[in-house]
PDB file of C-alpha atoms in Angstrom:
ATOM      1  CA  ALA A   1      19.433  -9.317 -26.980  1.00  0.00           C
ATOM      2  CA  GLN A   2      21.995  -6.332 -26.756  1.00  0.00           C
ATOM      3  CA  SER A   3      24.343  -6.525 -30.005  1.00  0.00           C
ATOM      4  CA  VAL A   4      26.530  -4.219 -32.172  1.00  0.00           C
ATOM      5  CA  ALA A   5      27.126  -5.047 -36.081  1.00  0.00           C
ATOM      6  CA  GLN A   6      29.835  -3.934 -37.775  1.00  0.00           C
ATOM      7  CA  PRO A   7      28.373  -5.213 -41.522  1.00  0.00           C
ATOM      8  CA  GLU A   8      32.199  -4.844 -43.254  1.00  0.00           C
ATOM      9  CA  ASP A   9      34.964  -6.998 -42.187  1.00  0.00           C
ATOM     10  CA  GLN A  10      36.943  -4.366 -44.362  1.00  0.00           C
ATOM     11  CA  VAL A  11      36.473  -1.033 -46.263  1.00  0.00           C
ATOM     12  CA  ASN A  12      39.033   0.043 -49.146  1.00  0.00           C
ATOM     13  CA  VAL A  13      39.180   4.120 -49.786  1.00  0.00           C
ATOM     14  CA  ALA A  14      41.242   5.934 -51.915  1.00  0.00           C
ATOM     15  CA  GLU A  15      43.423   8.838 -50.063  1.00  0.00           C
ATOM     16  CA  GLY A  16      41.465  11.888 -50.236  1.00  0.00           C
ATOM     17  CA  ASN A  17      38.116  10.488 -50.745  1.00  0.00           C
ATOM     18  CA  PRO A  18      35.330  10.343 -47.719  1.00  0.00           C
ATOM     19  CA  LEU A  19      35.281   7.080 -45.601  1.00  0.00           C
ATOM     20  CA  THR A  20      32.359   5.685 -43.884  1.00  0.00           C
ATOM     21  CA  VAL A  21      32.117   2.640 -41.339  1.00  0.00           C
ATOM     22  CA  LYS A  22      29.311   1.567 -40.484  1.00  0.00           C
ATOM     23  CA  CYS A  23      27.896   0.279 -37.238  1.00  0.00           C
ATOM     24  CA  THR A  24      23.957  -1.033 -36.002  1.00  0.00           C
ATOM     25  CA  TYR A  25      23.154  -1.524 -32.476  1.00  0.00           C
ATOM     26  CA  SER A  26      20.535  -3.278 -30.534  1.00  0.00           C
ATOM     27  CA  VAL A  27      20.093  -2.151 -26.912  1.00  0.00           C
ATOM     28  CA  SER A  28      16.949  -2.428 -24.564  1.00  0.00           C
ATOM     29  CA  GLY A  29      17.276   1.320 -23.499  1.00  0.00           C
ATOM     30  CA  ASN A  30      18.877   4.463 -24.960  1.00  0.00           C
ATOM     31  CA  PRO A  31      22.148   3.541 -25.985  1.00  0.00           C
ATOM     32  CA  TYR A  32      25.580   5.441 -25.374  1.00  0.00           C
ATOM     33  CA  LEU A  33      27.961   4.690 -28.386  1.00  0.00           C
ATOM     34  CA  PHE A  34      31.640   4.641 -29.222  1.00  0.00           C
ATOM     35  CA  TRP A  35      34.315   4.395 -31.918  1.00  0.00           C
ATOM     36  CA  TYR A  36      37.908   3.184 -31.157  1.00  0.00           C
ATOM     37  CA  VAL A  37      40.352   2.722 -33.530  1.00  0.00           C
ATOM     38  CA  GLN A  38      43.138   0.325 -33.387  1.00  0.00           C
ATOM     39  CA  TYR A  39      46.924   0.688 -34.636  1.00  0.00           C
ATOM     40  CA  PRO A  40      48.973  -2.486 -34.872  1.00  0.00           C
ATOM     41  CA  ASN A  41      50.536  -3.033 -31.311  1.00  0.00           C
ATOM     42  CA  ARG A  42      48.580  -0.362 -29.877  1.00  0.00           C
ATOM     43  CA  GLY A  43      45.671  -0.799 -27.644  1.00  0.00           C
ATOM     44  CA  LEU A  44      41.800   0.527 -28.519  1.00  0.00           C
ATOM     45  CA  GLN A  45      42.238   4.612 -28.771  1.00  0.00           C
ATOM     46  CA  PHE A  46      39.168   6.044 -28.417  1.00  0.00           C
ATOM     47  CA  LEU A  47      37.617   8.523 -31.170  1.00  0.00           C
ATOM     48  CA  LEU A  48      34.212   9.506 -30.287  1.00  0.00           C
ATOM     49  CA  LYS A  49      31.229   9.001 -28.212  1.00  0.00           C
ATOM     50  CA  TYR A  50      27.569   9.415 -28.714  1.00  0.00           C
ATOM     51  CA  ILE A  51      25.233  10.084 -24.827  1.00  0.00           C
ATOM     52  CA  THR A  52      22.738  12.696 -26.090  1.00  0.00           C
ATOM     53  CA  GLY A  53      22.081  15.798 -27.797  1.00  0.00           C
ATOM     54  CA  ASP A  54      23.110  16.612 -31.080  1.00  0.00           C
ATOM     55  CA  ASN A  55      23.049  13.737 -33.500  1.00  0.00           C
ATOM     56  CA  LEU A  56      26.427  14.341 -34.955  1.00  0.00           C
ATOM     57  CA  VAL A  57      29.149  13.973 -32.970  1.00  0.00           C
ATOM     58  CA  LYS A  58      32.749  15.175 -33.690  1.00  0.00           C
ATOM     59  CA  GLY A  59      35.827  13.590 -31.971  1.00  0.00           C
ATOM     60  CA  SER A  60      39.573  13.116 -32.988  1.00  0.00           C
ATOM     61  CA  TYR A  61      41.566  13.119 -35.886  1.00  0.00           C
ATOM     62  CA  GLY A  62      38.658  14.767 -38.275  1.00  0.00           C
ATOM     63  CA  PHE A  63      36.484  11.932 -37.688  1.00  0.00           C
ATOM     64  CA  GLU A  64      32.788  12.271 -37.015  1.00  0.00           C
ATOM     65  CA  ALA A  65      29.728  10.175 -36.696  1.00  0.00           C
ATOM     66  CA  GLU A  66      26.112  10.311 -36.818  1.00  0.00           C
ATOM     67  CA  PHE A  67      23.560   8.632 -34.472  1.00  0.00           C
ATOM     68  CA  ASN A  68      20.757   7.553 -36.232  1.00  0.00           C
ATOM     69  CA  LYS A  69      17.739   6.636 -33.763  1.00  0.00           C
ATOM     70  CA  SER A  70      15.403   5.410 -36.672  1.00  0.00           C
ATOM     71  CA  GLN A  71      17.919   2.979 -38.215  1.00  0.00           C
ATOM     72  CA  THR A  72      19.912   2.476 -35.192  1.00  0.00           C
ATOM     73  CA  SER A  73      22.892   3.201 -36.426  1.00  0.00           C
ATOM     74  CA  PHE A  74      26.005   5.149 -35.866  1.00  0.00           C
ATOM     75  CA  HIS A  75      28.257   5.453 -38.910  1.00  0.00           C
ATOM     76  CA  LEU A  76      31.746   6.501 -38.395  1.00  0.00           C
ATOM     77  CA  LYS A  77      32.578   9.126 -41.359  1.00  0.00           C
ATOM     78  CA  LYS A  78      35.576  11.383 -42.403  1.00  0.00           C
ATOM     79  CA  PRO A  79      35.712  13.702 -45.473  1.00  0.00           C
ATOM     80  CA  SER A  80      38.860  13.197 -46.772  1.00  0.00           C
ATOM     81  CA  ALA A  81      40.838  10.060 -45.569  1.00  0.00           C
ATOM     82  CA  LEU A  82      44.298   9.840 -45.274  1.00  0.00           C
ATOM     83  CA  VAL A  83      46.644   6.709 -45.310  1.00  0.00           C
ATOM     84  CA  SER A  84      47.499   7.185 -41.567  1.00  0.00           C
ATOM     85  CA  ASP A  85      43.797   6.269 -40.859  1.00  0.00           C
ATOM     86  CA  SER A  86      44.491   2.802 -42.343  1.00  0.00           C
ATOM     87  CA  ALA A  87      43.705   0.859 -38.497  1.00  0.00           C
ATOM     88  CA  LEU A  88      41.202  -1.475 -36.873  1.00  0.00           C
ATOM     89  CA  TYR A  89      37.840   0.422 -36.175  1.00  0.00           C
ATOM     90  CA  PHE A  90      35.202  -1.133 -33.401  1.00  0.00           C
ATOM     91  CA  CYS A  91      32.219   0.632 -32.584  1.00  0.00           C
ATOM     92  CA  ALA A  92      30.876  -0.472 -28.677  1.00  0.00           C
ATOM     93  CA  VAL A  93      27.918   0.346 -26.913  1.00  0.00           C
ATOM     94  CA  THR A  94      26.517   0.707 -23.772  1.00  0.00           C
ATOM     95  CA  TRP A  95      23.635   1.842 -22.180  1.00  0.00           C
ATOM     96  CA  GLY A  96      21.826   2.615 -18.643  1.00  0.00           C
ATOM     97  CA  ASN A  97      24.296   2.520 -15.572  1.00  0.00           C
ATOM     98  CA  PHE A  98      26.264  -0.658 -17.160  1.00  0.00           C
ATOM     99  CA  ASN A  99      29.643  -0.714 -17.053  1.00  0.00           C
ATOM    100  CA  LYS A 100      30.625  -3.196 -19.710  1.00  0.00           C
ATOM    101  CA  PHE A 101      30.842  -2.073 -23.575  1.00  0.00           C
ATOM    102  CA  TYR A 102      29.726  -4.593 -26.015  1.00  0.00           C
ATOM    103  CA  PHE A 103      31.649  -4.477 -29.183  1.00  0.00           C
ATOM    104  CA  GLY A 104      31.098  -5.163 -32.925  1.00  0.00           C
ATOM    105  CA  SER A 105      33.462  -7.682 -34.785  1.00  0.00           C
ATOM    106  CA  GLY A 106      35.780  -4.674 -36.201  1.00  0.00           C
ATOM    107  CA  THR A 107      36.164  -3.089 -39.392  1.00  0.00           C
ATOM    108  CA  LYS A 108      39.584  -2.910 -41.010  1.00  0.00           C
ATOM    109  CA  LEU A 109      40.141   0.334 -43.108  1.00  0.00           C
ATOM    110  CA  ASN A 110      42.521   0.428 -45.712  1.00  0.00           C
ATOM    111  CA  VAL A 111      43.306   3.948 -47.146  1.00  0.00           C
ATOM    112  CA  LYS A 112      45.304   3.377 -50.604  1.00  0.00           C
ATOM    113  CA  PRO A 113      47.621   6.485 -51.622  1.00  0.00           C
TER     114      PRO A 113
ATOM    115  CA  GLU B   1      48.782  11.924 -22.455  1.00  0.00           C
ATOM    116  CA  PRO B   2      48.297   9.396 -19.644  1.00  0.00           C
ATOM    117  CA  GLU B   3      47.988   5.680 -20.629  1.00  0.00           C
ATOM    118  CA  VAL B   4      46.686   2.589 -19.519  1.00  0.00           C
ATOM    119  CA  THR B   5      49.626  -0.123 -19.543  1.00  0.00           C
ATOM    120  CA  GLN B   6      49.801  -3.479 -19.725  1.00  0.00           C
ATOM    121  CA  THR B   7      52.439  -6.253 -18.908  1.00  0.00           C
ATOM    122  CA  PRO B   8      53.657  -8.547 -20.342  1.00  0.00           C
ATOM    123  CA  SER B   9      52.674  -7.748 -24.020  1.00  0.00           C
ATOM    124  CA  HIS B  10      52.975 -11.459 -24.887  1.00  0.00           C
ATOM    125  CA  GLN B  11      52.578 -14.503 -22.441  1.00  0.00           C
ATOM    126  CA  VAL B  12      52.721 -18.381 -23.720  1.00  0.00           C
ATOM    127  CA  THR B  13      52.083 -20.899 -20.777  1.00  0.00           C
ATOM    128  CA  GLN B  14      51.318 -24.595 -20.719  1.00  0.00           C
ATOM    129  CA  MET B  15      47.668 -25.756 -19.842  1.00  0.00           C
ATOM    130  CA  GLY B  16      46.818 -25.750 -16.383  1.00  0.00           C
ATOM    131  CA  GLN B  17      49.618 -23.345 -14.792  1.00  0.00           C
ATOM    132  CA  GLU B  18      48.412 -20.097 -13.223  1.00  0.00           C
ATOM    133  CA  VAL B  19      48.849 -16.687 -15.312  1.00  0.00           C
ATOM    134  CA  ILE B  20      48.900 -12.875 -14.026  1.00  0.00           C
ATOM    135  CA  LEU B  21      48.176 -10.271 -16.400  1.00  0.00           C
ATOM    136  CA  ARG B  22      49.163  -7.095 -14.942  1.00  0.00           C
ATOM    137  CA  CYS B  23      47.803  -3.321 -15.873  1.00  0.00           C
ATOM    138  CA  VAL B  24      48.799   0.056 -14.734  1.00  0.00           C
ATOM    139  CA  PRO B  25      45.385   1.985 -15.365  1.00  0.00           C
ATOM    140  CA  ILE B  26      45.413   5.785 -15.735  1.00  0.00           C
ATOM    141  CA  SER B  27      46.246   7.684 -12.264  1.00  0.00           C
ATOM    142  CA  ASN B  28      43.328   9.206 -11.410  1.00  0.00           C
ATOM    143  CA  HIS B  29      40.783   6.394 -12.763  1.00  0.00           C
ATOM    144  CA  LEU B  30      38.689   4.729 -10.423  1.00  0.00           C
ATOM    145  CA  TYR B  31      36.948   1.823 -12.394  1.00  0.00           C
ATOM    146  CA  PHE B  32      39.097  -0.689 -13.839  1.00  0.00           C
ATOM    147  CA  TYR B  33      37.552  -3.291 -16.772  1.00  0.00           C
ATOM    148  CA  TRP B  34      39.012  -6.736 -18.322  1.00  0.00           C
ATOM    149  CA  TYR B  35      38.246  -7.355 -21.701  1.00  0.00           C
ATOM    150  CA  ARG B  36      39.263 -10.094 -23.680  1.00  0.00           C
ATOM    151  CA  GLN B  37      39.451 -11.030 -27.357  1.00  0.00           C
ATOM    152  CA  ILE B  38      39.578 -14.500 -29.059  1.00  0.00           C
ATOM    153  CA  LEU B  39      40.740 -14.555 -32.432  1.00  0.00           C
ATOM    154  CA  GLY B  40      38.607 -13.572 -34.910  1.00  0.00           C
ATOM    155  CA  GLN B  41      36.102 -13.126 -32.436  1.00  0.00           C
ATOM    156  CA  LYS B  42      34.643  -9.979 -30.790  1.00  0.00           C
ATOM    157  CA  VAL B  43      36.325  -8.236 -27.877  1.00  0.00           C
ATOM    158  CA  GLU B  44      34.259  -9.417 -24.683  1.00  0.00           C
ATOM    159  CA  PHE B  45      33.322  -7.782 -21.449  1.00  0.00           C
ATOM    160  CA  LEU B  46      34.961 -10.093 -18.503  1.00  0.00           C
ATOM    161  CA  VAL B  47      35.026  -7.961 -15.118  1.00  0.00           C
ATOM    162  CA  SER B  48      34.595  -4.507 -14.071  1.00  0.00           C
ATOM    163  CA  PHE B  49      36.239  -3.546 -10.610  1.00  0.00           C
ATOM    164  CA  TYR B  50      35.542  -0.294  -8.131  1.00  0.00           C
ATOM    165  CA  ASN B  51      36.551   0.219  -4.877  1.00  0.00           C
ATOM    166  CA  ASN B  52      38.290  -3.112  -4.316  1.00  0.00           C
ATOM    167  CA  GLU B  53      35.288  -4.877  -5.709  1.00  0.00           C
ATOM    168  CA  ILE B  54      33.720  -6.594  -8.412  1.00  0.00           C
ATOM    169  CA  SER B  55      30.905  -4.381  -9.355  1.00  0.00           C
ATOM    170  CA  GLU B  56      29.859  -6.277 -12.747  1.00  0.00           C
ATOM    171  CA  LYS B  57      30.868  -9.881 -14.276  1.00  0.00           C
ATOM    172  CA  SER B  58      30.536 -11.652 -17.514  1.00  0.00           C
ATOM    173  CA  GLU B  59      29.283 -15.204 -17.328  1.00  0.00           C
ATOM    174  CA  ILE B  60      32.629 -15.996 -18.968  1.00  0.00           C
ATOM    175  CA  PHE B  61      34.344 -14.642 -15.738  1.00  0.00           C
ATOM    176  CA  ASP B  62      33.991 -17.876 -14.018  1.00  0.00           C
ATOM    177  CA  ASP B  63      36.016 -19.188 -10.544  1.00  0.00           C
ATOM    178  CA  GLN B  64      39.141 -19.762 -12.469  1.00  0.00           C
ATOM    179  CA  PHE B  65      39.392 -15.968 -13.006  1.00  0.00           C
ATOM    180  CA  SER B  66      40.194 -13.516 -10.415  1.00  0.00           C
ATOM    181  CA  VAL B  67      41.133  -9.942  -9.878  1.00  0.00           C
ATOM    182  CA  GLU B  68      43.089  -8.005  -7.760  1.00  0.00           C
ATOM    183  CA  ARG B  69      44.554  -4.120  -7.066  1.00  0.00           C
ATOM    184  CA  PRO B  70      47.187  -5.338  -5.185  1.00  0.00           C
ATOM    185  CA  ASP B  71      48.678  -2.083  -4.369  1.00  0.00           C
ATOM    186  CA  GLY B  72      47.677   1.676  -5.513  1.00  0.00           C
ATOM    187  CA  SER B  73      48.630   1.475  -8.905  1.00  0.00           C
ATOM    188  CA  ASN B  74      48.249  -2.110 -10.115  1.00  0.00           C
ATOM    189  CA  PHE B  75      45.466  -4.246 -11.836  1.00  0.00           C
ATOM    190  CA  THR B  76      45.534  -7.578 -12.416  1.00  0.00           C
ATOM    191  CA  LEU B  77      43.499 -10.638 -13.662  1.00  0.00           C
ATOM    192  CA  LYS B  78      44.790 -13.959 -12.355  1.00  0.00           C
ATOM    193  CA  ILE B  79      43.576 -16.756 -14.619  1.00  0.00           C
ATOM    194  CA  ARG B  80      44.190 -20.203 -12.375  1.00  0.00           C
ATOM    195  CA  SER B  81      44.287 -23.008 -14.079  1.00  0.00           C
ATOM    196  CA  THR B  82      44.485 -22.029 -17.688  1.00  0.00           C
ATOM    197  CA  LYS B  83      42.851 -24.019 -20.749  1.00  0.00           C
ATOM    198  CA  LEU B  84      43.146 -23.860 -24.513  1.00  0.00           C
ATOM    199  CA  GLU B  85      40.229 -21.765 -24.939  1.00  0.00           C
ATOM    200  CA  ASP B  86      41.709 -18.891 -22.481  1.00  0.00           C
ATOM    201  CA  SER B  87      44.079 -18.357 -25.448  1.00  0.00           C
ATOM    202  CA  ALA B  88      43.363 -14.591 -26.271  1.00  0.00           C
ATOM    203  CA  MET B  89      44.252 -10.859 -26.595  1.00  0.00           C
ATOM    204  CA  TYR B  90      43.470  -9.487 -22.617  1.00  0.00           C
ATOM    205  CA  PHE B  91      42.554  -6.014 -22.515  1.00  0.00           C
ATOM    206  CA  CYS B  92      42.575  -3.628 -19.336  1.00  0.00           C
ATOM    207  CA  ALA B  93      40.905  -0.594 -19.356  1.00  0.00           C
ATOM    208  CA  SER B  94      40.060   2.101 -16.904  1.00  0.00           C
ATOM    209  CA  SER B  95      37.658   5.191 -16.258  1.00  0.00           C
ATOM    210  CA  VAL B  96      37.637   8.090 -13.988  1.00  0.00           C
ATOM    211  CA  LEU B  97      33.962   7.134 -12.709  1.00  0.00           C
ATOM    212  CA  GLY B  98      31.567   4.597 -14.282  1.00  0.00           C
ATOM    213  CA  GLY B  99      28.065   3.168 -13.443  1.00  0.00           C
ATOM    214  CA  ARG B 100      26.815   6.119 -15.106  1.00  0.00           C
ATOM    215  CA  ALA B 101      25.969   7.319 -18.615  1.00  0.00           C
ATOM    216  CA  GLY B 102      28.387   7.084 -21.180  1.00  0.00           C
ATOM    217  CA  GLU B 103      31.591   7.137 -19.417  1.00  0.00           C
ATOM    218  CA  THR B 104      34.546   6.661 -21.585  1.00  0.00           C
ATOM    219  CA  GLN B 105      36.872   3.928 -20.838  1.00  0.00           C
ATOM    220  CA  TYR B 106      40.755   3.767 -21.759  1.00  0.00           C
ATOM    221  CA  PHE B 107      42.359   0.548 -22.951  1.00  0.00           C
ATOM    222  CA  GLY B 108      45.764  -0.376 -22.764  1.00  0.00           C
ATOM    223  CA  PRO B 109      47.473  -2.333 -25.907  1.00  0.00           C
ATOM    224  CA  GLY B 110      46.609  -5.492 -24.277  1.00  0.00           C
ATOM    225  CA  THR B 111      48.514  -8.891 -23.217  1.00  0.00           C
ATOM    226  CA  ARG B 112      48.447 -11.698 -26.050  1.00  0.00           C
ATOM    227  CA  LEU B 113      48.030 -15.123 -23.991  1.00  0.00           C
ATOM    228  CA  LEU B 114      48.710 -18.327 -25.760  1.00  0.00           C
ATOM    229  CA  VAL B 115      48.135 -21.596 -23.835  1.00  0.00           C
ATOM    230  CA  LEU B 116      49.558 -24.738 -24.873  1.00  0.00           C
TER     231      LEU B 116
END
C-alpha cells in the first residue's frame, strides 16, 4: 500500500543548529515527493519537491531535501535553524499521473532561541 | 503572490444539516482539489476536479459529498447531511495542470468544520 511516514511527531533544535525532519515513503512507482510547511492559521505552503534528476533539491527559506532511493527517504534539512522556522512540516508523495497526494502525519519543529 | 482562499474559516453545524465550503483557487489554475484532516490524523485526499468534472475521488468521497464550480472563480464542496465524523479541517488546493508527474498543488488555509 502507498504510504508516507514521518517517524517523529516533534523535533526540537536550538537556533543556529542544523535541523533534519525525516520522511520515508512507499509507492508502487517512481515517487514524486513534496515538503509543505504549515504555520498557525495558514494553509500548507509549498517548500520544495523532487521529481527527477539531482537527488538534492533546494527550496524556499534555505531548506533542502535529499532523495535517497535505496532508503526510500526524503529528509528535509536546513544548515542553520531559525526561530521563525518553528511550524508543522508535512511530507507528501504522489506518482505516475495521479493527482492525489499521500501525506505524512506531520512533524512539529520547535526551534528554541 | 496569488493564494488559494477559503471561506468560512470556521463552521459549526448540527448533524444532518447541509454545509457548503467555498474556495477560490489561484486564477490561472485548472485543477482543483479537496483534502481533509480529521484532528490528530493525516491529511487525506477527497477529490480532484478538472474541466467541470471529477477526475478522481477517494473512497471517503461518497454520495453525501459533491463538488461544483458554480462560476469562473469559486470551487465548492457540499456535504449534504453532515455526520459527527465529518468534523475536520477541509483544505482546498489548486494546480496549474494535473494528471502529470509531480504537479505542485497550492493549498488554502482551510475551513474547520465542527458537526454537533
